[in-house]
GROMACS .gro file of C-alpha atoms in nm:
model
  382
    1UNK     CA    1   0.462  -1.403  -1.417
    2UNK     CA    2   0.136  -1.361  -1.202
    3UNK     CA    3   0.370  -1.254  -0.905
    4UNK     CA    4   0.485  -0.940  -1.110
    5UNK     CA    5   0.181  -0.759  -1.051
    6UNK     CA    6   0.107  -0.872  -0.713
    7UNK     CA    7   0.281  -0.560  -0.512
    8UNK     CA    8   0.055  -0.319  -0.745
    9UNK     CA    9  -0.243  -0.534  -0.673
   10UNK     CA   10  -0.170  -0.557  -0.283
   11UNK     CA   11  -0.104  -0.167  -0.271
   12UNK     CA   12  -0.434  -0.097  -0.435
   13UNK     CA   13  -0.624  -0.334  -0.199
   14UNK     CA   14  -0.461  -0.200   0.113
   15UNK     CA   15  -0.561   0.162  -0.012
   16UNK     CA   16  -0.916   0.070  -0.080
   17UNK     CA   17  -0.934  -0.103   0.270
   18UNK     CA   18  -0.784   0.213   0.420
   19UNK     CA   19  -1.048   0.434   0.249
   20UNK     CA   20  -1.317   0.184   0.369
   21UNK     CA   21  -1.205   0.185   0.729
   22UNK     CA   22  -1.171   0.550   0.726
   23UNK     CA   23  -1.505   0.599   0.607
   24UNK     CA   24  -1.664   0.363   0.838
   25UNK     CA   25  -1.462   0.417   1.161
   26UNK     CA   26  -1.285   0.759   1.114
   27UNK     CA   27  -0.963   0.895   1.257
   28UNK     CA   28  -1.020   0.695   1.575
   29UNK     CA   29  -0.889   0.378   1.390
   30UNK     CA   30  -0.553   0.557   1.306
   31UNK     CA   31  -0.528   0.722   1.641
   32UNK     CA   32  -0.523   0.354   1.801
   33UNK     CA   33  -0.258   0.266   1.567
   34UNK     CA   34  -0.043   0.561   1.665
   35UNK     CA   35  -0.066   0.448   2.023
   36UNK     CA   36   0.113   0.123   1.938
   37UNK     CA   37   0.440   0.216   1.794
   38UNK     CA   38   0.584  -0.106   1.873
   39UNK     CA   39   0.352  -0.273   1.651
   40UNK     CA   40   0.407  -0.030   1.377
   41UNK     CA   41   0.781  -0.076   1.411
   42UNK     CA   42   0.718  -0.478   1.382
   43UNK     CA   43   0.472  -0.439   1.077
   44UNK     CA   44   0.755  -0.201   0.892
   45UNK     CA   45   1.019  -0.447   0.953
   46UNK     CA   46   0.832  -0.726   0.811
   47UNK     CA   47   0.738  -0.512   0.521
   48UNK     CA   48   1.114  -0.415   0.463
   49UNK     CA   49   1.235  -0.772   0.490
   50UNK     CA   50   1.147  -0.809   0.125
   51UNK     CA   51   1.478  -0.626   0.066
   52UNK     CA   52   1.688  -0.903   0.238
   53UNK     CA   53   1.476  -1.221   0.221
   54UNK     CA   54   1.641  -1.529   0.121
   55UNK     CA   55   1.312  -1.625  -0.058
   56UNK     CA   56   1.146  -1.292  -0.206
   57UNK     CA   57   0.847  -1.475  -0.356
   58UNK     CA   58   0.743  -1.647  -0.031
   59UNK     CA   59   0.803  -1.334   0.197
   60UNK     CA   60   0.586  -1.153  -0.064
   61UNK     CA   61   0.320  -1.388  -0.055
   62UNK     CA   62   0.303  -1.432   0.332
   63UNK     CA   63   0.329  -1.040   0.386
   64UNK     CA   64   0.010  -0.989   0.167
   65UNK     CA   65  -0.170  -1.242   0.415
   66UNK     CA   66  -0.001  -1.070   0.709
   67UNK     CA   67  -0.103  -0.716   0.613
   68UNK     CA   68  -0.481  -0.818   0.547
   69UNK     CA   69  -0.487  -1.006   0.890
   70UNK     CA   70  -0.323  -0.728   1.060
   71UNK     CA   71  -0.608  -0.480   0.904
   72UNK     CA   72  -0.868  -0.739   0.996
   73UNK     CA   73  -0.807  -0.757   1.357
   74UNK     CA   74  -0.748  -0.387   1.400
   75UNK     CA   75  -1.068  -0.307   1.234
   76UNK     CA   76  -1.268  -0.567   1.428
   77UNK     CA   77  -1.135  -0.412   1.762
   78UNK     CA   78  -1.203  -0.073   1.669
   79UNK     CA   79  -1.549  -0.120   1.498
   80UNK     CA   80  -1.694  -0.324   1.794
   81UNK     CA   81  -1.688  -0.269   2.182
   82UNK     CA   82  -1.563  -0.547   2.372
   83UNK     CA   83  -1.886  -0.723   2.398
   84UNK     CA   84  -1.911  -0.710   2.003
   85UNK     CA   85  -1.555  -0.845   1.979
   86UNK     CA   86  -1.629  -1.145   2.191
   87UNK     CA   87  -1.940  -1.216   1.977
   88UNK     CA   88  -1.725  -1.193   1.649
   89UNK     CA   89  -1.464  -1.463   1.789
   90UNK     CA   90  -1.734  -1.665   1.921
   91UNK     CA   91  -1.901  -1.692   1.585
   92UNK     CA   92  -1.557  -1.784   1.428
   93UNK     CA   93  -1.540  -2.052   1.681
   94UNK     CA   94  -1.871  -2.192   1.628
   95UNK     CA   95  -1.809  -2.206   1.233
   96UNK     CA   96  -1.485  -2.390   1.301
   97UNK     CA   97  -1.630  -2.641   1.548
   98UNK     CA   98  -1.927  -2.720   1.321
   99UNK     CA   99  -1.713  -2.737   1.023
  100UNK     CA  100  -1.499  -2.966   1.220
  101UNK     CA  101  -1.780  -3.216   1.331
  102UNK     CA  102  -1.912  -3.238   0.977
  103UNK     CA  103  -1.567  -3.329   0.867
  104UNK     CA  104  -1.529  -3.585   1.137
  105UNK     CA  105  -1.861  -3.748   1.012
  106UNK     CA  106  -1.848  -3.723   0.651
  107UNK     CA  107  -1.488  -3.687   0.543
  108UNK     CA  108  -1.256  -3.960   0.624
  109UNK     CA  109  -0.947  -3.758   0.564
  110UNK     CA  110  -1.011  -3.556   0.892
  111UNK     CA  111  -0.862  -3.851   1.080
  112UNK     CA  112  -0.470  -3.861   1.041
  113UNK     CA  113  -0.346  -4.200   0.885
  114UNK     CA  114   0.032  -4.131   0.894
  115UNK     CA  115   0.264  -4.269   1.164
  116UNK     CA  116   0.305  -4.169   1.428
  117UNK     CA  117  -0.036  -3.976   1.416
  118UNK     CA  118  -0.271  -4.257   1.331
  119UNK     CA  119  -0.606  -4.215   1.471
  120UNK     CA  120  -0.556  -3.836   1.566
  121UNK     CA  121  -0.809  -3.591   1.439
  122UNK     CA  122  -0.689  -3.302   1.235
  123UNK     CA  123  -1.044  -3.232   1.095
  124UNK     CA  124  -1.069  -2.865   0.955
  125UNK     CA  125  -0.708  -2.821   1.004
  126UNK     CA  126  -0.382  -2.939   0.853
  127UNK     CA  127  -0.245  -3.139   1.174
  128UNK     CA  128  -0.376  -3.272   1.486
  129UNK     CA  129  -0.174  -2.999   1.709
  130UNK     CA  130  -0.342  -2.742   1.511
  131UNK     CA  131  -0.674  -2.862   1.589
  132UNK     CA  132  -0.599  -2.941   1.958
  133UNK     CA  133  -0.436  -2.603   2.006
  134UNK     CA  134  -0.715  -2.395   1.865
  135UNK     CA  135  -1.003  -2.616   1.983
  136UNK     CA  136  -0.834  -2.562   2.345
  137UNK     CA  137  -0.878  -2.195   2.305
  138UNK     CA  138  -1.245  -2.220   2.165
  139UNK     CA  139  -1.323  -2.451   2.477
  140UNK     CA  140  -1.184  -2.202   2.710
  141UNK     CA  141  -1.389  -1.920   2.525
  142UNK     CA  142  -1.707  -2.110   2.595
  143UNK     CA  143  -1.614  -2.176   2.954
  144UNK     CA  144  -1.559  -1.792   2.978
  145UNK     CA  145  -1.915  -1.750   2.854
  146UNK     CA  146  -2.061  -2.007   3.067
  147UNK     CA  147  -1.896  -1.859   3.370
  148UNK     CA  148  -2.010  -1.508   3.284
  149UNK     CA  149  -2.241  -1.333   3.554
  150UNK     CA  150  -2.426  -1.154   3.289
  151UNK     CA  151  -2.799  -1.242   3.276
  152UNK     CA  152  -2.880  -1.456   2.966
  153UNK     CA  153  -3.165  -1.640   2.809
  154UNK     CA  154  -3.177  -1.994   2.863
  155UNK     CA  155  -3.141  -2.062   2.485
  156UNK     CA  156  -2.784  -1.874   2.504
  157UNK     CA  157  -2.686  -2.072   2.821
  158UNK     CA  158  -2.775  -2.395   2.653
  159UNK     CA  159  -2.562  -2.268   2.339
  160UNK     CA  160  -2.271  -2.210   2.538
  161UNK     CA  161  -2.269  -2.523   2.739
  162UNK     CA  162  -2.343  -2.739   2.412
  163UNK     CA  163  -2.040  -2.589   2.234
  164UNK     CA  164  -1.812  -2.602   2.545
  165UNK     CA  165  -1.897  -2.999   2.530
  166UNK     CA  166  -1.853  -3.028   2.154
  167UNK     CA  167  -1.503  -2.842   2.168
  168UNK     CA  168  -1.393  -3.041   2.451
  169UNK     CA  169  -1.456  -3.369   2.252
  170UNK     CA  170  -1.247  -3.214   1.964
  171UNK     CA  171  -0.951  -3.122   2.201
  172UNK     CA  172  -0.917  -3.469   2.327
  173UNK     CA  173  -1.000  -3.618   1.990
  174UNK     CA  174  -0.695  -3.449   1.842
  175UNK     CA  175  -0.457  -3.626   2.095
  176UNK     CA  176  -0.230  -3.331   2.099
  177UNK     CA  177  -0.015  -3.283   2.396
  178UNK     CA  178   0.003  -2.917   2.285
  179UNK     CA  179  -0.373  -2.890   2.305
  180UNK     CA  180  -0.424  -3.064   2.620
  181UNK     CA  181  -0.133  -2.825   2.784
  182UNK     CA  182  -0.321  -2.517   2.644
  183UNK     CA  183  -0.659  -2.658   2.783
  184UNK     CA  184  -0.541  -2.688   3.120
  185UNK     CA  185  -0.349  -2.355   3.164
  186UNK     CA  186  -0.651  -2.175   3.022
  187UNK     CA  187  -0.884  -2.335   3.254
  188UNK     CA  188  -0.686  -2.278   3.542
  189UNK     CA  189  -0.634  -1.909   3.453
  190UNK     CA  190  -1.037  -1.865   3.400
  191UNK     CA  191  -1.114  -2.063   3.743
  192UNK     CA  192  -0.866  -1.847   3.920
  193UNK     CA  193  -1.013  -1.528   3.775
  194UNK     CA  194  -1.362  -1.635   3.836
  195UNK     CA  195  -1.292  -1.729   4.195
  196UNK     CA  196  -1.093  -1.387   4.234
  197UNK     CA  197  -1.391  -1.192   4.117
  198UNK     CA  198  -1.659  -1.354   4.347
  199UNK     CA  199  -1.437  -1.382   4.659
  200UNK     CA  200  -1.206  -1.089   4.640
  201UNK     CA  201  -1.346  -0.912   4.918
  202UNK     CA  202  -1.275  -1.199   5.162
  203UNK     CA  203  -0.897  -1.202   5.054
  204UNK     CA  204  -0.614  -1.059   5.259
  205UNK     CA  205  -0.245  -0.999   5.149
  206UNK     CA  206  -0.146  -1.346   5.308
  207UNK     CA  207  -0.388  -1.515   5.060
  208UNK     CA  208  -0.194  -1.333   4.772
  209UNK     CA  209   0.140  -1.438   4.918
  210UNK     CA  210   0.050  -1.791   4.978
  211UNK     CA  211  -0.086  -1.830   4.622
  212UNK     CA  212   0.245  -1.675   4.486
  213UNK     CA  213   0.430  -1.935   4.665
  214UNK     CA  214   0.186  -2.220   4.549
  215UNK     CA  215   0.276  -2.109   4.185
  216UNK     CA  216   0.647  -2.084   4.267
  217UNK     CA  217   0.669  -2.425   4.400
  218UNK     CA  218   0.458  -2.581   4.157
  219UNK     CA  219   0.681  -2.429   3.883
  220UNK     CA  220   1.000  -2.569   4.030
  221UNK     CA  221   0.829  -2.936   4.083
  222UNK     CA  222   0.723  -2.917   3.725
  223UNK     CA  223   1.079  -2.791   3.584
  224UNK     CA  224   1.254  -3.069   3.811
  225UNK     CA  225   1.026  -3.345   3.679
  226UNK     CA  226   0.939  -3.236   3.309
  227UNK     CA  227   1.004  -3.588   3.200
  228UNK     CA  228   0.751  -3.723   3.464
  229UNK     CA  229   0.478  -3.476   3.341
  230UNK     CA  230   0.528  -3.493   2.988
  231UNK     CA  231   0.535  -3.896   3.024
  232UNK     CA  232   0.182  -3.859   3.147
  233UNK     CA  233   0.075  -3.725   2.794
  234UNK     CA  234   0.279  -3.968   2.629
  235UNK     CA  235   0.546  -3.738   2.526
  236UNK     CA  236   0.921  -3.702   2.609
  237UNK     CA  237   1.103  -3.455   2.805
  238UNK     CA  238   1.257  -3.281   2.513
  239UNK     CA  239   0.912  -3.230   2.379
  240UNK     CA  240   0.925  -3.480   2.103
  241UNK     CA  241   1.244  -3.352   1.979
  242UNK     CA  242   1.185  -3.004   1.990
  243UNK     CA  243   1.430  -2.876   2.210
  244UNK     CA  244   1.720  -3.013   2.005
  245UNK     CA  245   1.554  -2.856   1.717
  246UNK     CA  246   1.549  -2.516   1.887
  247UNK     CA  247   1.900  -2.539   1.998
  248UNK     CA  248   2.012  -2.621   1.653
  249UNK     CA  249   1.812  -2.332   1.498
  250UNK     CA  250   1.929  -2.068   1.738
  251UNK     CA  251   2.289  -2.146   1.781
  252UNK     CA  252   2.367  -2.267   1.419
  253UNK     CA  253   2.119  -2.058   1.209
  254UNK     CA  254   1.985  -1.748   1.398
  255UNK     CA  255   2.353  -1.638   1.500
  256UNK     CA  256   2.421  -1.635   1.121
  257UNK     CA  257   2.164  -1.344   1.076
  258UNK     CA  258   2.112  -1.223   1.445
  259UNK     CA  259   1.971  -0.875   1.354
  260UNK     CA  260   1.755  -0.899   1.032
  261UNK     CA  261   1.686  -1.260   0.991
  262UNK     CA  262   1.613  -1.425   0.692
  263UNK     CA  263   1.294  -1.259   0.585
  264UNK     CA  264   0.934  -1.273   0.662
  265UNK     CA  265   0.804  -1.628   0.622
  266UNK     CA  266   1.091  -1.708   0.409
  267UNK     CA  267   1.311  -1.977   0.580
  268UNK     CA  268   1.064  -2.263   0.626
  269UNK     CA  269   0.894  -2.204   0.271
  270UNK     CA  270   1.205  -2.345   0.117
  271UNK     CA  271   1.183  -2.726   0.074
  272UNK     CA  272   1.543  -2.782   0.081
  273UNK     CA  273   1.569  -2.615   0.444
  274UNK     CA  274   1.293  -2.842   0.548
  275UNK     CA  275   1.443  -3.143   0.463
  276UNK     CA  276   1.812  -3.019   0.570
  277UNK     CA  277   1.659  -2.987   0.913
  278UNK     CA  278   1.479  -3.325   0.903
  279UNK     CA  279   1.835  -3.484   0.839
  280UNK     CA  280   1.995  -3.294   1.081
  281UNK     CA  281   1.734  -3.388   1.364
  282UNK     CA  282   1.721  -3.751   1.245
  283UNK     CA  283   1.349  -3.742   1.176
  284UNK     CA  284   1.305  -4.007   0.931
  285UNK     CA  285   0.938  -3.996   0.877
  286UNK     CA  286   0.881  -3.653   0.778
  287UNK     CA  287   1.051  -3.293   0.705
  288UNK     CA  288   1.053  -3.028   0.979
  289UNK     CA  289   0.800  -2.761   0.871
  290UNK     CA  290   0.862  -2.504   1.127
  291UNK     CA  291   1.016  -2.458   1.457
  292UNK     CA  292   0.706  -2.531   1.662
  293UNK     CA  293   0.776  -2.216   1.870
  294UNK     CA  294   0.619  -1.900   1.739
  295UNK     CA  295   0.876  -1.678   1.903
  296UNK     CA  296   1.181  -1.860   1.775
  297UNK     CA  297   1.036  -1.823   1.438
  298UNK     CA  298   0.982  -1.446   1.480
  299UNK     CA  299   1.361  -1.429   1.569
  300UNK     CA  300   1.467  -1.639   1.263
  301UNK     CA  301   1.255  -1.453   1.020
  302UNK     CA  302   1.305  -1.105   1.125
  303UNK     CA  303   1.588  -1.108   1.380
  304UNK     CA  304   1.629  -0.897   1.691
  305UNK     CA  305   1.502  -0.600   1.467
  306UNK     CA  306   1.165  -0.754   1.460
  307UNK     CA  307   1.171  -0.955   1.782
  308UNK     CA  308   1.215  -0.649   1.987
  309UNK     CA  309   0.952  -0.438   1.906
  310UNK     CA  310   0.716  -0.766   1.885
  311UNK     CA  311   0.814  -0.844   2.247
  312UNK     CA  312   0.761  -0.481   2.363
  313UNK     CA  313   0.415  -0.489   2.216
  314UNK     CA  314   0.333  -0.816   2.376
  315UNK     CA  315   0.441  -0.723   2.715
  316UNK     CA  316   0.292  -0.382   2.692
  317UNK     CA  317  -0.036  -0.542   2.596
  318UNK     CA  318  -0.009  -0.809   2.878
  319UNK     CA  319   0.045  -0.545   3.134
  320UNK     CA  320  -0.248  -0.346   3.023
  321UNK     CA  321  -0.478  -0.629   2.962
  322UNK     CA  322  -0.431  -0.768   3.326
  323UNK     CA  323  -0.431  -0.424   3.485
  324UNK     CA  324  -0.766  -0.345   3.299
  325UNK     CA  325  -0.892  -0.694   3.429
  326UNK     CA  326  -0.802  -0.639   3.783
  327UNK     CA  327  -0.911  -0.264   3.806
  328UNK     CA  328  -1.229  -0.288   3.616
  329UNK     CA  329  -1.344  -0.602   3.809
  330UNK     CA  330  -1.549  -0.691   3.489
  331UNK     CA  331  -1.567  -1.043   3.364
  332UNK     CA  332  -1.584  -0.923   3.013
  333UNK     CA  333  -1.217  -0.762   3.022
  334UNK     CA  334  -1.080  -1.082   3.149
  335UNK     CA  335  -1.135  -1.200   2.781
  336UNK     CA  336  -0.812  -0.991   2.681
  337UNK     CA  337  -0.570  -1.144   2.924
  338UNK     CA  338  -0.718  -1.509   2.845
  339UNK     CA  339  -0.671  -1.443   2.496
  340UNK     CA  340  -0.333  -1.317   2.527
  341UNK     CA  341  -0.218  -1.608   2.743
  342UNK     CA  342  -0.358  -1.833   2.473
  343UNK     CA  343  -0.124  -1.678   2.219
  344UNK     CA  344   0.170  -1.704   2.465
  345UNK     CA  345   0.130  -2.072   2.582
  346UNK     CA  346  -0.007  -2.189   2.239
  347UNK     CA  347   0.299  -2.059   2.061
  348UNK     CA  348   0.540  -2.224   2.301
  349UNK     CA  349   0.542  -2.539   2.128
  350UNK     CA  350   0.357  -2.444   1.788
  351UNK     CA  351   0.426  -2.197   1.526
  352UNK     CA  352   0.113  -2.006   1.491
  353UNK     CA  353   0.248  -1.645   1.469
  354UNK     CA  354   0.383  -1.660   1.114
  355UNK     CA  355   0.389  -1.974   0.965
  356UNK     CA  356   0.065  -2.209   1.034
  357UNK     CA  357  -0.229  -1.935   0.952
  358UNK     CA  358  -0.334  -1.576   1.050
  359UNK     CA  359  -0.605  -1.633   1.297
  360UNK     CA  360  -0.402  -1.628   1.602
  361UNK     CA  361  -0.215  -1.337   1.484
  362UNK     CA  362  -0.568  -1.162   1.442
  363UNK     CA  363  -0.650  -1.271   1.773
  364UNK     CA  364  -0.322  -1.105   1.913
  365UNK     CA  365  -0.415  -0.780   1.710
  366UNK     CA  366  -0.758  -0.778   1.850
  367UNK     CA  367  -0.634  -0.796   2.194
  368UNK     CA  368  -0.366  -0.518   2.138
  369UNK     CA  369  -0.612  -0.266   2.002
  370UNK     CA  370  -0.883  -0.339   2.242
  371UNK     CA  371  -0.638  -0.295   2.531
  372UNK     CA  372  -0.514   0.031   2.389
  373UNK     CA  373  -0.887   0.154   2.363
  374UNK     CA  374  -0.953   0.059   2.719
  375UNK     CA  375  -0.659   0.263   2.793
  376UNK     CA  376  -0.820   0.546   2.600
  377UNK     CA  377  -1.157   0.491   2.768
  378UNK     CA  378  -1.296   0.425   2.424
  379UNK     CA  379  -1.407   0.063   2.451
  380UNK     CA  380  -1.738   0.024   2.623
  381UNK     CA  381  -1.738  -0.283   2.852
  382UNK     CA  382  -2.089  -0.272   2.994
   0.00000   0.00000   0.00000
């Protein structure tokens, strides 16, 4: 019965938040929105999916969270300049790391006991993959701060190094292959970006061609030896059963509703569907909670009607963030492509965008709006 008034409550709260934003930020906020039509379409599709959702209550609940996360991310990106945005995300990282360490020390439930995860640290979050994935991003964020050429007081440098080391311990304590992959990719991106900024004046076209050839060769070697590389992480070539699951979901479920999907957040909230997938995949120990791929879950929940505008928004933001990072030659701006790459890599083997929580969605919205404001010349970077 309580759900009956939720649409009214949500509408009133959204209107209140809208008036607050208009009062604090002004029309600039809404102009930035208008420069992101693909995002607007994606949000509208998510809202309209209530009309075809296979689980209305679940979709309504998830959409309320989605709306507030979207408003929060866009507000942060418009209310603060880029330096301020980095500080906000940094303090979110600090709180998460400190709470995780306190849980590790004082609460035994922070260490997983169920097979096959015995001994893995989940800490503040519900699963080791959740912990490993997020902590890998926070770890990269503090490395980003450590590498910053900006002059900082000694206490700030010590703070950044300390939290880099603390988050590093949490990444490997989670024993998550997902987290380790994210850790490696983000460190590689950061070190390449740092080296380019420092020594770009020495580079000639041949160096860029050689680097591109190196990446291509490494990519080929990886895909030809997937089993070997994942074996180093204690995982199988099928990503611990993910690839058979993805094939099943795409060929046997997405194809049933390819255009509109099953409704925002609706499919995996159904207990019967989770256990159905558990039976189909032969997972005897636990049900399947989501597809472990944020992009496949968008396709399942919102179909091509949602996935196409999402992809357009994502690639547009990717192009813009990398272009601004290269053209500005400003280390702060590299925060945007770094965060976007985290969203990409982190969601390849975990469902952060719609299923687990809203923090990574907030990061994506911050990146989209901050990139848009750089294009408008409104986001100070110095």
